[in-house]
Short mmCIF file of C-alpha atoms in Angstrom, two decimals:
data_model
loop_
_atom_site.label_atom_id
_atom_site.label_comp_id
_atom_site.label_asym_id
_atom_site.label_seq_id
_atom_site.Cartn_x
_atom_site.Cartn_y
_atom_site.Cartn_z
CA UNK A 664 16.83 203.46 -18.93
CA UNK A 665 19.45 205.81 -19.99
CA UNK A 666 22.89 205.39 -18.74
CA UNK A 667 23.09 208.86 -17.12
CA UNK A 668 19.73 207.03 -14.96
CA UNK A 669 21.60 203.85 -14.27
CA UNK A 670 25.05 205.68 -12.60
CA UNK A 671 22.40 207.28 -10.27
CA UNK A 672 20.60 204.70 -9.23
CA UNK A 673 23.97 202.95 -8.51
CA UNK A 674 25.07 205.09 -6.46
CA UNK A 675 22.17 205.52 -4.27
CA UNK A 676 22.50 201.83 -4.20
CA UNK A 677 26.29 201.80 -2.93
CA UNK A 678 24.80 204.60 -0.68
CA UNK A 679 22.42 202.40 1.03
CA UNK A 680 25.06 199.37 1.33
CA UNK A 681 27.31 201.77 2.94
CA UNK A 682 24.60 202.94 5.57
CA UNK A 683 24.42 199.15 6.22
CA UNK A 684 27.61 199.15 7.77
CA UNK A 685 27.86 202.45 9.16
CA UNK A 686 24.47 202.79 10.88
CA UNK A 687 24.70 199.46 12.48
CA UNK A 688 23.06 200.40 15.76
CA UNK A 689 24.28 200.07 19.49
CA UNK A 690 25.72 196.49 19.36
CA UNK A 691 28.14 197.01 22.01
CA UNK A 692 25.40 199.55 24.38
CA UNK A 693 25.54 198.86 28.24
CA UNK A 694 21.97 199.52 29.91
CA UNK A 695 22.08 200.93 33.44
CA UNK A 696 20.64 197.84 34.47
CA UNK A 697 23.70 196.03 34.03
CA UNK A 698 26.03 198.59 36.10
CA UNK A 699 26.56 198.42 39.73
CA UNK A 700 26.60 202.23 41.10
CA UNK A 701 29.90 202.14 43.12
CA UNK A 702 29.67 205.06 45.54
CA UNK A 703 32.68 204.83 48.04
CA UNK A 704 35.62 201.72 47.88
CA UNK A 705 37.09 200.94 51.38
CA UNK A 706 40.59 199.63 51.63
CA UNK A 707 41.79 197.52 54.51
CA UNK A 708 45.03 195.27 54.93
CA UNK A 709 44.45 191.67 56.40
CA UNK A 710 47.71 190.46 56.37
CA UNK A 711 51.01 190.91 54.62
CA UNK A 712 50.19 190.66 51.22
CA UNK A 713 46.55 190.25 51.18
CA UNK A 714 44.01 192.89 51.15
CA UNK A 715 40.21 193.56 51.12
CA UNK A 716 38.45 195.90 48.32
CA UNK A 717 34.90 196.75 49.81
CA UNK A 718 32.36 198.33 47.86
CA UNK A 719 28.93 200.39 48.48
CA UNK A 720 26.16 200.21 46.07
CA UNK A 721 23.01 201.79 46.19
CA UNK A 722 19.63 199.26 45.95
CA UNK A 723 17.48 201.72 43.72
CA UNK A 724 14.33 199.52 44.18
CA UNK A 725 14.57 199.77 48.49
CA UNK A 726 14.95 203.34 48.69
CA UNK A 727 11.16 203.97 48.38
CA UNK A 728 9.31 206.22 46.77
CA UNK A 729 7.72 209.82 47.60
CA UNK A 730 6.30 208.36 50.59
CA UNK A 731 9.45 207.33 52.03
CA UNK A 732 10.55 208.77 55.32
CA UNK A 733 14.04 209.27 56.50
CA UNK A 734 17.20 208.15 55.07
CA UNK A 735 18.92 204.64 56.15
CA UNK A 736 16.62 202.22 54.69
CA UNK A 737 13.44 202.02 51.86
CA UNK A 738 9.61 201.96 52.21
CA UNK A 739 10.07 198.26 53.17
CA UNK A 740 12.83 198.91 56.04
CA UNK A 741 15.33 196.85 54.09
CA UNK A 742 18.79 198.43 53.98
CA UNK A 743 19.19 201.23 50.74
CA UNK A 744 22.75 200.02 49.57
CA UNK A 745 24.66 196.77 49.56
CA UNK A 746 27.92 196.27 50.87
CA UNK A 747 30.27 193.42 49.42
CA UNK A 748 34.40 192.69 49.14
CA UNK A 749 36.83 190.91 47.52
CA UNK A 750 39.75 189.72 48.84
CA UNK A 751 43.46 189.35 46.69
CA UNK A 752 46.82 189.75 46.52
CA UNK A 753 46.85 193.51 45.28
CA UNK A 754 43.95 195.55 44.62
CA UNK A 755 43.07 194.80 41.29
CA UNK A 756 42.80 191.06 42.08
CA UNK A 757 40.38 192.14 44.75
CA UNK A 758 38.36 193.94 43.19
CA UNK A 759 38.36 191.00 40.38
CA UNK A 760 36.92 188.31 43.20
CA UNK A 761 34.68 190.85 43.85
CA UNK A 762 32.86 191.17 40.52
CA UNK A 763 32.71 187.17 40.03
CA UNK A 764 29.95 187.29 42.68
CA UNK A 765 27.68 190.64 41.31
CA UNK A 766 25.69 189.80 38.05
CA UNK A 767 26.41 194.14 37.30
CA UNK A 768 29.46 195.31 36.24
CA UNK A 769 31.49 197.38 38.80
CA UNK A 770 31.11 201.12 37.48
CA UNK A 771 33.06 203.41 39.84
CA UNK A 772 32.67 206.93 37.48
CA UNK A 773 29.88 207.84 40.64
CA UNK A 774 32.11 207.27 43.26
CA UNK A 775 32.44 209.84 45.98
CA UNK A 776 34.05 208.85 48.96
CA UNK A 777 37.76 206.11 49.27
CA UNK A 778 38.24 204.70 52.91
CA UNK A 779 41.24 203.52 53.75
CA UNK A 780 41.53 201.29 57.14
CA UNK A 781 44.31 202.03 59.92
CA UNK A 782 46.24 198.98 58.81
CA UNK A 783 46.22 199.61 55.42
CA UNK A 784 46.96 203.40 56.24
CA UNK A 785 50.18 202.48 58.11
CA UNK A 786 51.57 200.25 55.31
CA UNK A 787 51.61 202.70 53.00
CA UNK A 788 48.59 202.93 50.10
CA UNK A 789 50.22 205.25 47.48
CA UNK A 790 50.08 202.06 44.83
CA UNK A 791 46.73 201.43 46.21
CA UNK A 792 45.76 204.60 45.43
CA UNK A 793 47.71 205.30 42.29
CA UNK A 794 45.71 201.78 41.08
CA UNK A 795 42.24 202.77 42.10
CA UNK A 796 42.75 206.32 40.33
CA UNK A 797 43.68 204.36 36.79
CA UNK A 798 40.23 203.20 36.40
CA UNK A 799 38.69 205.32 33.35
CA UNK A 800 35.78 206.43 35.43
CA UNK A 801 37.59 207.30 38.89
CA UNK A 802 37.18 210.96 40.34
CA UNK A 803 40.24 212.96 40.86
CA UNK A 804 37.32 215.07 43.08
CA UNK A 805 36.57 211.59 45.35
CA UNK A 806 37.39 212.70 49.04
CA UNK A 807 39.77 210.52 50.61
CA UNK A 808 39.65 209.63 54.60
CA UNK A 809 41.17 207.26 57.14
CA UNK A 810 39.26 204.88 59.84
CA UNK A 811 40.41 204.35 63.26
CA UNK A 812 39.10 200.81 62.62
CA UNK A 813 38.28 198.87 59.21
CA UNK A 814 36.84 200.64 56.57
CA UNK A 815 34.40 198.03 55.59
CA UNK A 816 32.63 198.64 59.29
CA UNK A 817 32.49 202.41 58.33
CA UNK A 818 30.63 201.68 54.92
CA UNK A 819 28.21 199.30 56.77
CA UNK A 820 26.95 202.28 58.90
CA UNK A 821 23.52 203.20 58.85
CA UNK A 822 22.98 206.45 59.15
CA UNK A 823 19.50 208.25 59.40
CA UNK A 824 19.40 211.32 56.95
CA UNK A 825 21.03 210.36 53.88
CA UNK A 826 19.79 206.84 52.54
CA UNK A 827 23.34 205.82 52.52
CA UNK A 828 26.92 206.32 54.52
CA UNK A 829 28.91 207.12 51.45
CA UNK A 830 26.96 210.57 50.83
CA UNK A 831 27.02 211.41 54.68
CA UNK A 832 30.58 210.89 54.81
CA UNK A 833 30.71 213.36 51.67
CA UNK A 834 29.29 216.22 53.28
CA UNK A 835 30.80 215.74 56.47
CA UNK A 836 34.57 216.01 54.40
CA UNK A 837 33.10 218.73 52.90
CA UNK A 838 32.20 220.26 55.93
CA UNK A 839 36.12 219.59 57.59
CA UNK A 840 38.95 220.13 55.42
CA UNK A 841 38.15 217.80 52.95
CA UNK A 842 40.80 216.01 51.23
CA UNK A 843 40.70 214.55 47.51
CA UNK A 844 42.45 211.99 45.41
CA UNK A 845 44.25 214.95 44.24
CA UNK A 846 45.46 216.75 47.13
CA UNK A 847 46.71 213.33 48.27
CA UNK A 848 48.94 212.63 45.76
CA UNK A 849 50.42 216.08 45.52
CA UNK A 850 51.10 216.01 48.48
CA UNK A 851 53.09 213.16 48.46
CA UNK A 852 54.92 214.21 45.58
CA UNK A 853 55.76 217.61 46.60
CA UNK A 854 59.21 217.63 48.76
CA UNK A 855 59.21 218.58 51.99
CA UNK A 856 54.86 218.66 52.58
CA UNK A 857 53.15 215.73 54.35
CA UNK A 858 49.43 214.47 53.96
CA UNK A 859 46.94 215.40 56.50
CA UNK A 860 44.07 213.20 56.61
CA UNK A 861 40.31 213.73 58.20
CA UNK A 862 39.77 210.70 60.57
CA UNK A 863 35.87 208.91 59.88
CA UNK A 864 34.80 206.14 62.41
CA UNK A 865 31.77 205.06 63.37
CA UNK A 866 29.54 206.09 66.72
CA UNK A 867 26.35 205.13 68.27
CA UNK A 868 23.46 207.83 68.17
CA UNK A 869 22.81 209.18 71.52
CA UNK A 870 18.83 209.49 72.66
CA UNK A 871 19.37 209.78 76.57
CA UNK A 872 18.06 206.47 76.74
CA UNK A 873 21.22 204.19 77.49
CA UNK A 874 20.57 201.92 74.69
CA UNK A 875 23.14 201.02 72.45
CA UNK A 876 21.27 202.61 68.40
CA UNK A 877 22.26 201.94 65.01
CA UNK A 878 25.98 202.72 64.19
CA UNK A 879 26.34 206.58 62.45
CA UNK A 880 29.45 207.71 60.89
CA UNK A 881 31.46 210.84 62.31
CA UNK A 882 34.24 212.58 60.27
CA UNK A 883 36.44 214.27 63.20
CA UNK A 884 39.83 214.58 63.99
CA UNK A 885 43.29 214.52 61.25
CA UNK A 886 45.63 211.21 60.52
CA UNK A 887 49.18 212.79 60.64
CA UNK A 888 51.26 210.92 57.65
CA UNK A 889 54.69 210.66 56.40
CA UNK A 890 54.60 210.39 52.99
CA UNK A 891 51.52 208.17 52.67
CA UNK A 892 52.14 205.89 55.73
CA UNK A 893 50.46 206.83 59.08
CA UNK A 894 52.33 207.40 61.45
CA UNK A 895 49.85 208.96 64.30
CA UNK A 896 46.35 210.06 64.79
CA UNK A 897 46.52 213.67 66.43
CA UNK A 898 44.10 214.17 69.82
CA UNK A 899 41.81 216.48 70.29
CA UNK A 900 44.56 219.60 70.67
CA UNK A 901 46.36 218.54 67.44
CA UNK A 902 43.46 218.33 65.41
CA UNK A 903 42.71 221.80 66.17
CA UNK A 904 45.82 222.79 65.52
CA UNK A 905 45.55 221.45 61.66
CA UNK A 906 42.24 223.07 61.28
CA UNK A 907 44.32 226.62 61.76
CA UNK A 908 47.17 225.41 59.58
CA UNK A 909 45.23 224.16 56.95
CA UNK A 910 44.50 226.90 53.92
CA UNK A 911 40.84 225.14 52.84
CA UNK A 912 39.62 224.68 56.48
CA UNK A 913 36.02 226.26 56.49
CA UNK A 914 34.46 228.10 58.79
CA UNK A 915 33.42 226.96 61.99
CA UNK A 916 32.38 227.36 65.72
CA UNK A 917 35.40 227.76 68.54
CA UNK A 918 35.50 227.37 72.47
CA UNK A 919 37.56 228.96 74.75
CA UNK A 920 37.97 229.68 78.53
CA UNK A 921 38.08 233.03 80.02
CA UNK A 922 39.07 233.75 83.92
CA UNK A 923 37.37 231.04 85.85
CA UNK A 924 36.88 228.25 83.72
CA UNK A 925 34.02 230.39 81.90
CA UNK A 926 33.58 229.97 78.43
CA UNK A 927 33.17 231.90 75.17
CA UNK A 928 31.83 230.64 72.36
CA UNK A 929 32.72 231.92 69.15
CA UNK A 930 32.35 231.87 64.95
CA UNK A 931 35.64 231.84 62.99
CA UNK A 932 34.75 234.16 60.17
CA UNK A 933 37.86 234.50 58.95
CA UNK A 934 41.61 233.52 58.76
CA UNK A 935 44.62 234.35 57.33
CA UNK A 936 48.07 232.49 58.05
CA UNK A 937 51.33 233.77 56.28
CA UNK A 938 55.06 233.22 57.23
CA UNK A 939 58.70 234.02 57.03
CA UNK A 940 61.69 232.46 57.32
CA UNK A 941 65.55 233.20 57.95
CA UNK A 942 68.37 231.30 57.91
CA UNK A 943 71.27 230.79 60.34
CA UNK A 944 74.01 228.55 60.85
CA UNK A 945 72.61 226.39 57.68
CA UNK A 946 69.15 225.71 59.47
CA UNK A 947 65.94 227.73 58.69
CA UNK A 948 63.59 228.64 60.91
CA UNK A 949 60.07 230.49 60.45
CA UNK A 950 57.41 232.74 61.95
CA UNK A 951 53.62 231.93 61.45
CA UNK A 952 51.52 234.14 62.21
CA UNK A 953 47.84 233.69 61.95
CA UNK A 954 45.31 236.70 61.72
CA UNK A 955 41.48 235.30 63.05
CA UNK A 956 38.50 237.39 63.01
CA UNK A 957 35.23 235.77 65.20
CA UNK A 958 32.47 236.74 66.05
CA UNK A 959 30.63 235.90 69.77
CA UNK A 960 27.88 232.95 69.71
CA UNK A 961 27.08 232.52 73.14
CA UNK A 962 28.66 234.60 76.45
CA UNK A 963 28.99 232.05 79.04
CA UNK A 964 31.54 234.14 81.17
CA UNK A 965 29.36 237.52 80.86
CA UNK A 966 32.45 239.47 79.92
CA UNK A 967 31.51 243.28 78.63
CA UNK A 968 33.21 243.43 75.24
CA UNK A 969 32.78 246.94 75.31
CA UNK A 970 34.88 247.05 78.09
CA UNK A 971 38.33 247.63 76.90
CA UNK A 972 40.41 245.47 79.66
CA UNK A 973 37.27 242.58 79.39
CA UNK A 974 37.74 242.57 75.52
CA UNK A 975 41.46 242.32 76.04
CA UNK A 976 40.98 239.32 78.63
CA UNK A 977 38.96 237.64 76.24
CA UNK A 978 40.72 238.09 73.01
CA UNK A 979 44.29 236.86 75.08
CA UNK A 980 42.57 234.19 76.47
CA UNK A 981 41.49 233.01 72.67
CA UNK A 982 45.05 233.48 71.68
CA UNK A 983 46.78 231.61 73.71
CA UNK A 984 44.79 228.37 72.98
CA UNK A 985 44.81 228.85 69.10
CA UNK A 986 48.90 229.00 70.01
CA UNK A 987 48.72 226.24 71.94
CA UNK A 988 46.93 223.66 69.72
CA UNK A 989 49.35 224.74 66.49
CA UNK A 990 52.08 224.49 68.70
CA UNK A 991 51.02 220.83 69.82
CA UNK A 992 50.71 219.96 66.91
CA UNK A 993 53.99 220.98 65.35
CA UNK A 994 56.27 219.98 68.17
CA UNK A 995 54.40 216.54 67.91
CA UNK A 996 54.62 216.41 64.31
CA UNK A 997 58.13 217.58 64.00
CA UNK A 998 59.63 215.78 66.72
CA UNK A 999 58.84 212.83 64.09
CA UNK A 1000 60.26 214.30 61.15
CA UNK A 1001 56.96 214.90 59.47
CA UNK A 1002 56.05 218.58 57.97
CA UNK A 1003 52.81 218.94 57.83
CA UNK A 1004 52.56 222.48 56.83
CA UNK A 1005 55.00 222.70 53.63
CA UNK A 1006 58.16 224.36 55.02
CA UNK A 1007 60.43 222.17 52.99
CA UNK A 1008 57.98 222.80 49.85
CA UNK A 1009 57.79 226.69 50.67
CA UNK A 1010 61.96 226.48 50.90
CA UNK A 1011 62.18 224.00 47.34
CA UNK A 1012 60.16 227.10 45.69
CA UNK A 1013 61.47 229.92 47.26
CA UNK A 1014 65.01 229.25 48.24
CA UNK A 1015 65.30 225.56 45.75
CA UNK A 1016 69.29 226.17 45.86
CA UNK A 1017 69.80 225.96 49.24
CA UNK A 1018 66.95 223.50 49.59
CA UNK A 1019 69.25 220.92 47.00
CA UNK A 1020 72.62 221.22 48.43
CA UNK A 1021 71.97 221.69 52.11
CA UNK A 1022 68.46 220.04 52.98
CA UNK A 1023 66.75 217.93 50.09
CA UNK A 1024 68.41 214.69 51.48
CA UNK A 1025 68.36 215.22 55.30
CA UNK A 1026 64.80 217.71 55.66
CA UNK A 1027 63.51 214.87 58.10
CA UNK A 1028 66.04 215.49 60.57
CA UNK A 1029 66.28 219.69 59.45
CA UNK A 1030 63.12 219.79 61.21
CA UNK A 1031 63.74 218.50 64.66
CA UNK A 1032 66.11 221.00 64.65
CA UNK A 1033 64.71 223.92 63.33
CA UNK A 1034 62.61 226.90 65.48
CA UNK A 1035 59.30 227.67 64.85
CA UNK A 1036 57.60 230.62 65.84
CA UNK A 1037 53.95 231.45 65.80
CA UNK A 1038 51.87 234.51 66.49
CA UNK A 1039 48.50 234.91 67.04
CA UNK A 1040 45.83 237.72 66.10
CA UNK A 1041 42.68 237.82 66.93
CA UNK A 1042 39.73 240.24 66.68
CA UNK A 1043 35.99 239.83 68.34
CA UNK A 1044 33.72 241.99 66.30
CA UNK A 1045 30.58 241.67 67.38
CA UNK A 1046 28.83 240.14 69.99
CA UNK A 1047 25.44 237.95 71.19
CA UNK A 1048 25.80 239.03 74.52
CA UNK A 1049 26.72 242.86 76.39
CA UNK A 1050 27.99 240.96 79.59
CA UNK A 1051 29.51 241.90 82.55
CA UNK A 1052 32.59 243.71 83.25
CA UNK A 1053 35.33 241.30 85.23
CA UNK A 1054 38.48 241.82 86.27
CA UNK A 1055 41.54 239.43 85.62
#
């Protein structure tokens, strides 16, 4: 063998040494059947200092197979997911007493849906969040919603058409003005805007049967926050009026009365809110005004909308409440100090030098005092229903 044969076969030997090390396989691999599928995390605060990390992970081998019917449980009737918490000083150490009792490691990069319970809520879970968001796999995209109650009772819910309560409480944020890990915290770090919150609790199914069913989950209503403590859940009026202030609200259906307690029920197509503002004496104030187009779903007072003074009746009528919900909720939220539509951030953009010298440090108090105007325009433009002509 020449020497010119022996440098080659050398170095396909160093080749093949190096491949040793290089192409050493998946040492380190992680099979999906050592991950636990986190899908939603509730929050809730038992006492000072010591909190509960609750988890919902889906049981792949009880959610049956094609002949599976229904959501909320498998072929066998046992429950689709498993719920389990840890308890610790922070979350982190929670969510470490946690894992000691699952034989899969936590793995939160499906995770849709973070509950945080009223307590927890009203202490203040910025950290909380700003902790649960560091884990590699967290979404920036997870919703995030408040329970009247715990949050661990709202991930125990059983609903009946998804297999689990973590994907119904998904579509239902998506369905109200859903909220994510990101909206959150820029809202709390933008001056002079407040959180708003969708509200999820649990509620029994009703069959017209007066027994007590299986506990569903319902996404309704808005948590009003300062900063990122609660500081009120808004009735029925309030909430309505953050689903007109709110830019990402979706469409949906409206009720309103017309002459004697009749109503009209209608489909917001479309909205459009803009605003102004002026300044006098050193204190802003601003006019909303909020364009709706609807459409007619059912005609329960008979009014002719081709009737010009009917159509008129009708589309004041539908005014006035949309006025009076925003209205109830601004003089509710304001009289607290909270802004939840952004004028301080729409001022810190628009007007920042005034907004530093005059209102950066006292904006809580700015508000109480400051007048708020808002104007409402609406247009029917179709209808189910010819009606009746009435008079007012």
């Amino acid at each position: 063998m020449n020497r010119r044969m022996m440098m080659t076969l050398c170095k396909k030997v160093y080749l093949l040494i190096f491949c040793l090390f290089v192409l050493t396989g998946c040492w380190d691999r992680v099979e999906v059947n050592d991950l636990a599928f986190v899908t939603a995390t509730g929050i809730d605060k038992i006492e000072e200092n010591k909190f509960r990390a609750a988890v919902q992970v889906p049981l792949p081998g009880n959610m049956g197979g094609a002949g599976s019917s229904g959501g909320g449980g498998g072929s066998g009737g046992e429950s689709p997911f498993y719920v389990d918490s840890g308890v610790g000083r922070n979350i982190r150490e929670s969510n470490d007493d946690l894992q000691q009792r699952m034989s899969r490691k936590l793995y939160f990069s499906h995770r849709r849906v973070i509950i945080f319970g009223a307590d927890m809520a009203k202490a203040g879970f910025k950290k909380s969040l700003e902790v649960i968001i560091e884990q590699p796999q967290s979404r920036l995209s997870a919703y995030v919603l408040i329970a009247k109650g715990k949050a661990i009772e709202v991930l125990n819910a059983t609903p009946h058409f998804e297999p689990f309560s973590s994907e119904t409480i998904r579509e239902m944020a998506k369905s109200s003005f859903g909220i994510t890990v990101k909206d959150v915290l820029n809202d709390v770090e933008k001056p002079g805007k407040d959180p708003v919150i969708p509200i999820v609790e649990t509620a029994k199914t009703q069959n017209g049967d007066g027994e007590d069913k299986n506990d569903e989950v319902m996404v309704n209503g808005a948590a009003i926050l300062k900063d990122d403590k609660l500081k009120f859940f808004a009735n029925d009026e309030e909430a309505l009026g953050a689903f007109w202030l709110l830019e990402e609200s979706p469409e949906k259906n409206y009720t309103f009365s017309v002459g004697d307690n009749k109503e009209i029920n209608v489909s917001i197509d479309e909205k459009n809110l803009r605003h102004t503002y002026s300044v006098l004496g050193g204190v802003p104030s601003f006019s909303l005004t909020l364009d709706v187009e609807a459409a007619v779903m059912q005609n329960e007072a008979d009014i002719d909308m081709d009737n010009l003074d009917s159509y008129e009746l009708a589309i004041d009528s539908m005014e006035k409440k949309i006025k009076k919900e925003i209205d109830a909720l601004l003089d509710h939220s304001t009289s607290e100090g909270i802004d939840v539509y952004g004028f301080g951030w729409h001022l810190y953009r628009h007007d920042n030098r005034q907004w530093e010298e005059k209102w950066a440090d006292n904006w809580s108090s700015t508000l109480k005092k400051m007048e708020i105007d808002v104007q409402v325009n609406a247009t029917i433009q179709e209808t189910t229903n010819p009606g009746i002509t009435i008079k007012e």
